XYZ file of N, CA and C in Angstrom:
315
model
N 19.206 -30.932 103.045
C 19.791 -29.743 102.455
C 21.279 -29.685 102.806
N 22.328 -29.585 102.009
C 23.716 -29.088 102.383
C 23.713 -27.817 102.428
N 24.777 -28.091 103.722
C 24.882 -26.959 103.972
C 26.367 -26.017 103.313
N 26.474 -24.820 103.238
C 28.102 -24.361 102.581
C 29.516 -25.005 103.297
N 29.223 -25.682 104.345
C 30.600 -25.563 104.238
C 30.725 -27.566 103.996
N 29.363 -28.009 103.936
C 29.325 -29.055 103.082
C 29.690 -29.323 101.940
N 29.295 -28.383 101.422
C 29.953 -27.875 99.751
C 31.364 -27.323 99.391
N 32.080 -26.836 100.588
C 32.985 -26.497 99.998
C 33.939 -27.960 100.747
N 34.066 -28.700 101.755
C 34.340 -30.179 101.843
C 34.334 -31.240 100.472
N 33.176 -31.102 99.911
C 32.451 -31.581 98.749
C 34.138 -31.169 97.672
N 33.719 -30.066 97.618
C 34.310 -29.327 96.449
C 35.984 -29.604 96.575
N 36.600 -29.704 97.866
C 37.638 -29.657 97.896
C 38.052 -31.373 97.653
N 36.842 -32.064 98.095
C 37.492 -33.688 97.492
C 37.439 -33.747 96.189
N 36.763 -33.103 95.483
C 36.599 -33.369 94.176
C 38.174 -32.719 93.476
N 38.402 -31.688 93.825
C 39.530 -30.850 93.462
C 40.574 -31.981 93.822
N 40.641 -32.654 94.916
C 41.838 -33.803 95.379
C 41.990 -35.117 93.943
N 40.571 -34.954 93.746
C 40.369 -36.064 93.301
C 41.056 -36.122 91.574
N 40.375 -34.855 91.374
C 40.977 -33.848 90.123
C 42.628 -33.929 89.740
N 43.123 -33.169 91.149
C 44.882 -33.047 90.457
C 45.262 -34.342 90.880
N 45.136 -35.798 91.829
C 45.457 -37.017 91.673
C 45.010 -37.846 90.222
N 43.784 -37.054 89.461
C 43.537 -38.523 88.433
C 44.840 -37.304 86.831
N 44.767 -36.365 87.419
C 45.613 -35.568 86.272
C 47.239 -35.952 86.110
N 47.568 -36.369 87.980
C 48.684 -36.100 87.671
C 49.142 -38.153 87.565
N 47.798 -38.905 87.341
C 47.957 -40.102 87.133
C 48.215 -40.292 85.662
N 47.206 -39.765 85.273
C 47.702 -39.412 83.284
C 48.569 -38.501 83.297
N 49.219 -37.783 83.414
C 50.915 -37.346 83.163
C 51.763 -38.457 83.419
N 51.581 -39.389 84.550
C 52.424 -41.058 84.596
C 52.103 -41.378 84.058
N 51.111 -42.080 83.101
C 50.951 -42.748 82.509
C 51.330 -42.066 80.774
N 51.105 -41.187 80.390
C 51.839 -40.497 79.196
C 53.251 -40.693 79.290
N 54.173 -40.326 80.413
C 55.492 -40.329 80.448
C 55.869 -41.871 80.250
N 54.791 -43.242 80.258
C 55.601 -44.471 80.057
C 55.473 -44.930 78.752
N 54.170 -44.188 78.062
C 53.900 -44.805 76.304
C 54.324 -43.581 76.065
N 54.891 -43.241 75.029
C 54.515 -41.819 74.126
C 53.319 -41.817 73.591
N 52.548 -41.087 73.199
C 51.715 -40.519 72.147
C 51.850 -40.023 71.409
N 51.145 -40.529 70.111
C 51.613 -39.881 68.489
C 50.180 -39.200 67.797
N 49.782 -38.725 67.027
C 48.858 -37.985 66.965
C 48.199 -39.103 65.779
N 46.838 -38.945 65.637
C 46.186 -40.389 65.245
C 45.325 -39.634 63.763
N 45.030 -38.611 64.196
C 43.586 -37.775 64.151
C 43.726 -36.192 64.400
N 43.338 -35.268 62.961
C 43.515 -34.003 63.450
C 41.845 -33.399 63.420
N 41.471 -32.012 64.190
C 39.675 -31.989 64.253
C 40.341 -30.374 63.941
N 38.916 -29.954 62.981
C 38.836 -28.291 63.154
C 37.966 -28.091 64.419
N 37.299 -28.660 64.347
C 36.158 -28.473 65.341
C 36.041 -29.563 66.719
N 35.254 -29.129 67.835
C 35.447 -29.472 68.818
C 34.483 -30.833 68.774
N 33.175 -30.045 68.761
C 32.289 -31.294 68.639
C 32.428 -32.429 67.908
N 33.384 -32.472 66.562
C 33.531 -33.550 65.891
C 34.732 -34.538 66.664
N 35.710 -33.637 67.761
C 36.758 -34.531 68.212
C 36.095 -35.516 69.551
N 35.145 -34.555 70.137
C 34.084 -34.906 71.360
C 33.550 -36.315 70.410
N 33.054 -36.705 69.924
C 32.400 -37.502 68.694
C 33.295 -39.292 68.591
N 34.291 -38.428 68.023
C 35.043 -39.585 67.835
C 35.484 -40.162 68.905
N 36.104 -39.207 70.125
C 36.556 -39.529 71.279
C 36.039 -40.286 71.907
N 34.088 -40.199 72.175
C 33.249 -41.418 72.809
C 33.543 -42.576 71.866
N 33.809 -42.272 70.626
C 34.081 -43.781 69.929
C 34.928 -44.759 70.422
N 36.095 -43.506 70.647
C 37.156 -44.616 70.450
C 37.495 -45.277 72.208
N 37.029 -44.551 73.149
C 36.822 -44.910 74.211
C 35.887 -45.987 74.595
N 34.989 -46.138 73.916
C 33.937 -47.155 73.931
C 34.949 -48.656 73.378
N 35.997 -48.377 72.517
C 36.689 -49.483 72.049
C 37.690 -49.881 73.306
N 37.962 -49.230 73.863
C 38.948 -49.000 74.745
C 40.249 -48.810 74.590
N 40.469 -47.440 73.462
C 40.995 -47.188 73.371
C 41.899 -45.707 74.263
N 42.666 -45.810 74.743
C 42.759 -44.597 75.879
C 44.006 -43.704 74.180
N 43.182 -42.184 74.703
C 43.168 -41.083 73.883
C 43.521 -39.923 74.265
N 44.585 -39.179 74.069
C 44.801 -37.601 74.859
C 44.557 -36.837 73.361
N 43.479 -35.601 73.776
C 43.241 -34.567 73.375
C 44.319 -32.988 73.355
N 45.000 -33.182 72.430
C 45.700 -32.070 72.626
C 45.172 -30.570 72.004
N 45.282 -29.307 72.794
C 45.044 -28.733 72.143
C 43.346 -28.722 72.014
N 42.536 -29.258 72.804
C 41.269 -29.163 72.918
C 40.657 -28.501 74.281
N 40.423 -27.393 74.525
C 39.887 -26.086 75.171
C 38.800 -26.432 75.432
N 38.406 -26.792 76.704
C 36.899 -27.014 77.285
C 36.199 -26.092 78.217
N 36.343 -24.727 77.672
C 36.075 -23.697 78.096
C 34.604 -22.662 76.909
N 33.626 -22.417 77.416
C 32.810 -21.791 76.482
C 34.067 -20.538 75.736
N 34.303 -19.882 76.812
C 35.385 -18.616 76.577
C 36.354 -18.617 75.343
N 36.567 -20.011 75.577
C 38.090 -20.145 74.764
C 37.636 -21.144 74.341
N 36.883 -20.592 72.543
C 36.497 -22.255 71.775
C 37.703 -21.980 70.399
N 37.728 -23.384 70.751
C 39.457 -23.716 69.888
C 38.710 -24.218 68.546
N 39.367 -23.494 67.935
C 38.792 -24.153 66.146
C 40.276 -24.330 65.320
N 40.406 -25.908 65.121
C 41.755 -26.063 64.267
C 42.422 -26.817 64.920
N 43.260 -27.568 64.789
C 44.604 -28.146 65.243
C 44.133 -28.774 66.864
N 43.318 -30.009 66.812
C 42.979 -30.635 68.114
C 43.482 -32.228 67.371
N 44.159 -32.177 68.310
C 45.166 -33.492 67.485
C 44.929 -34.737 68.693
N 44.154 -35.279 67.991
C 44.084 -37.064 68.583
C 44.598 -37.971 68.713
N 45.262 -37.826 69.987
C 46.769 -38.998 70.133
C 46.219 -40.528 71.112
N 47.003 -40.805 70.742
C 47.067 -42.516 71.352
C 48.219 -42.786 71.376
N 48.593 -44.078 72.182
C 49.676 -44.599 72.742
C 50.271 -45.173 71.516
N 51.850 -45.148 71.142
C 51.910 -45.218 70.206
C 52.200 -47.068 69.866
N 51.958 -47.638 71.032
C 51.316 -49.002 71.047
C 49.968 -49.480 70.684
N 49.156 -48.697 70.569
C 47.721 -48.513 70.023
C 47.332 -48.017 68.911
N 48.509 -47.324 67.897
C 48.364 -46.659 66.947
C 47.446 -47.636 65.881
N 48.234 -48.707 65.705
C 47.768 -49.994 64.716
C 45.698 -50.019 64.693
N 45.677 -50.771 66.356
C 44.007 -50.455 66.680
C 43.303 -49.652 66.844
N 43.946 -48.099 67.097
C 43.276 -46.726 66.806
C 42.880 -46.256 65.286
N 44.316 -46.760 64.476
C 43.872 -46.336 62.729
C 42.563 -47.219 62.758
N 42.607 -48.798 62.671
C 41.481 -49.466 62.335
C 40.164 -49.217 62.925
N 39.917 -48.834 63.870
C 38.982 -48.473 64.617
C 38.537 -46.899 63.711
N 39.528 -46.208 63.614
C 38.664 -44.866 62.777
C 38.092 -45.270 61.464
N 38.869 -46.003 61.130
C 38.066 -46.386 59.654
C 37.486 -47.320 59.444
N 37.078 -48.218 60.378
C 35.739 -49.015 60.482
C 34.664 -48.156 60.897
N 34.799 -47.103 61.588
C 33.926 -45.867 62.409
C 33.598 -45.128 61.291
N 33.651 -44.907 60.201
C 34.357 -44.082 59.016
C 34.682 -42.535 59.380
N 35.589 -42.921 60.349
C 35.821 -41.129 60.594
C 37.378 -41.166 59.859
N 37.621 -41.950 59.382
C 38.853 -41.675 58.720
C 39.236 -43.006 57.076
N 39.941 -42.639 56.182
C 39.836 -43.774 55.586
C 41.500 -44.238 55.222
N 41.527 -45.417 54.410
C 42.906 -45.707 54.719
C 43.730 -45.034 54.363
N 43.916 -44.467 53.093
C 44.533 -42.962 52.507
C 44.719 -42.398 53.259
N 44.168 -41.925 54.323
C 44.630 -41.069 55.383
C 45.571 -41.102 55.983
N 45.921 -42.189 56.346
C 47.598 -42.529 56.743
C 48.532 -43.304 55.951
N 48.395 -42.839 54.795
C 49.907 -42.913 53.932
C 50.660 -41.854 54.109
């Protein structure tokens, strides 16, 4: 059984662990830019694609996507990638068919 102040030890590495992997992706954003790939009304459909394109290995920032029950964001969740990845992110959505080539003219 843990005990509380096991849990709050627990809790506070995780929190360490938290603002070090956050403020590792803010370095790593500040050396590629990101351009927006992909726009979602909805959450679950950006959640969707996102395991996709991660499964490709494609690394993806969610802007504008609210992971809060409280605060559900409908509209404007814009799917960015490195804008070195843009090329294999388009192809990847539209082999996925979440997007088709028309889409980015």
């Amino acid at each position: 059984m843990i005990k509380n102040s096991q849990k709050k030890v627990q809790g506070r590495e995780y929190l360490k662990k938290s603002v070090f992997l956050h403020s590792q992706t803010q370095l790593n954003m500040k050396e590629d830019s990101f351009i927006t790939v992909k726009t979602f009304n909805f959450p679950a459909d950006a959640t969707i694609v996102q395991t996709f394109m991660e499964m490709r290995g494609i690394e993806i920032y969610m802007k504008n996507m609210v992971s809060n029950r409280l605060a559900y964001t409908l509209g404007d969740i814009e799917m960015q990638v490195k804008q070195s990845d843009y090329e294999k992110a388009r192809e990847a959505l539209i082999e996925g068919g979440f997007a088709k080539p028309e889409d980015f003219q």
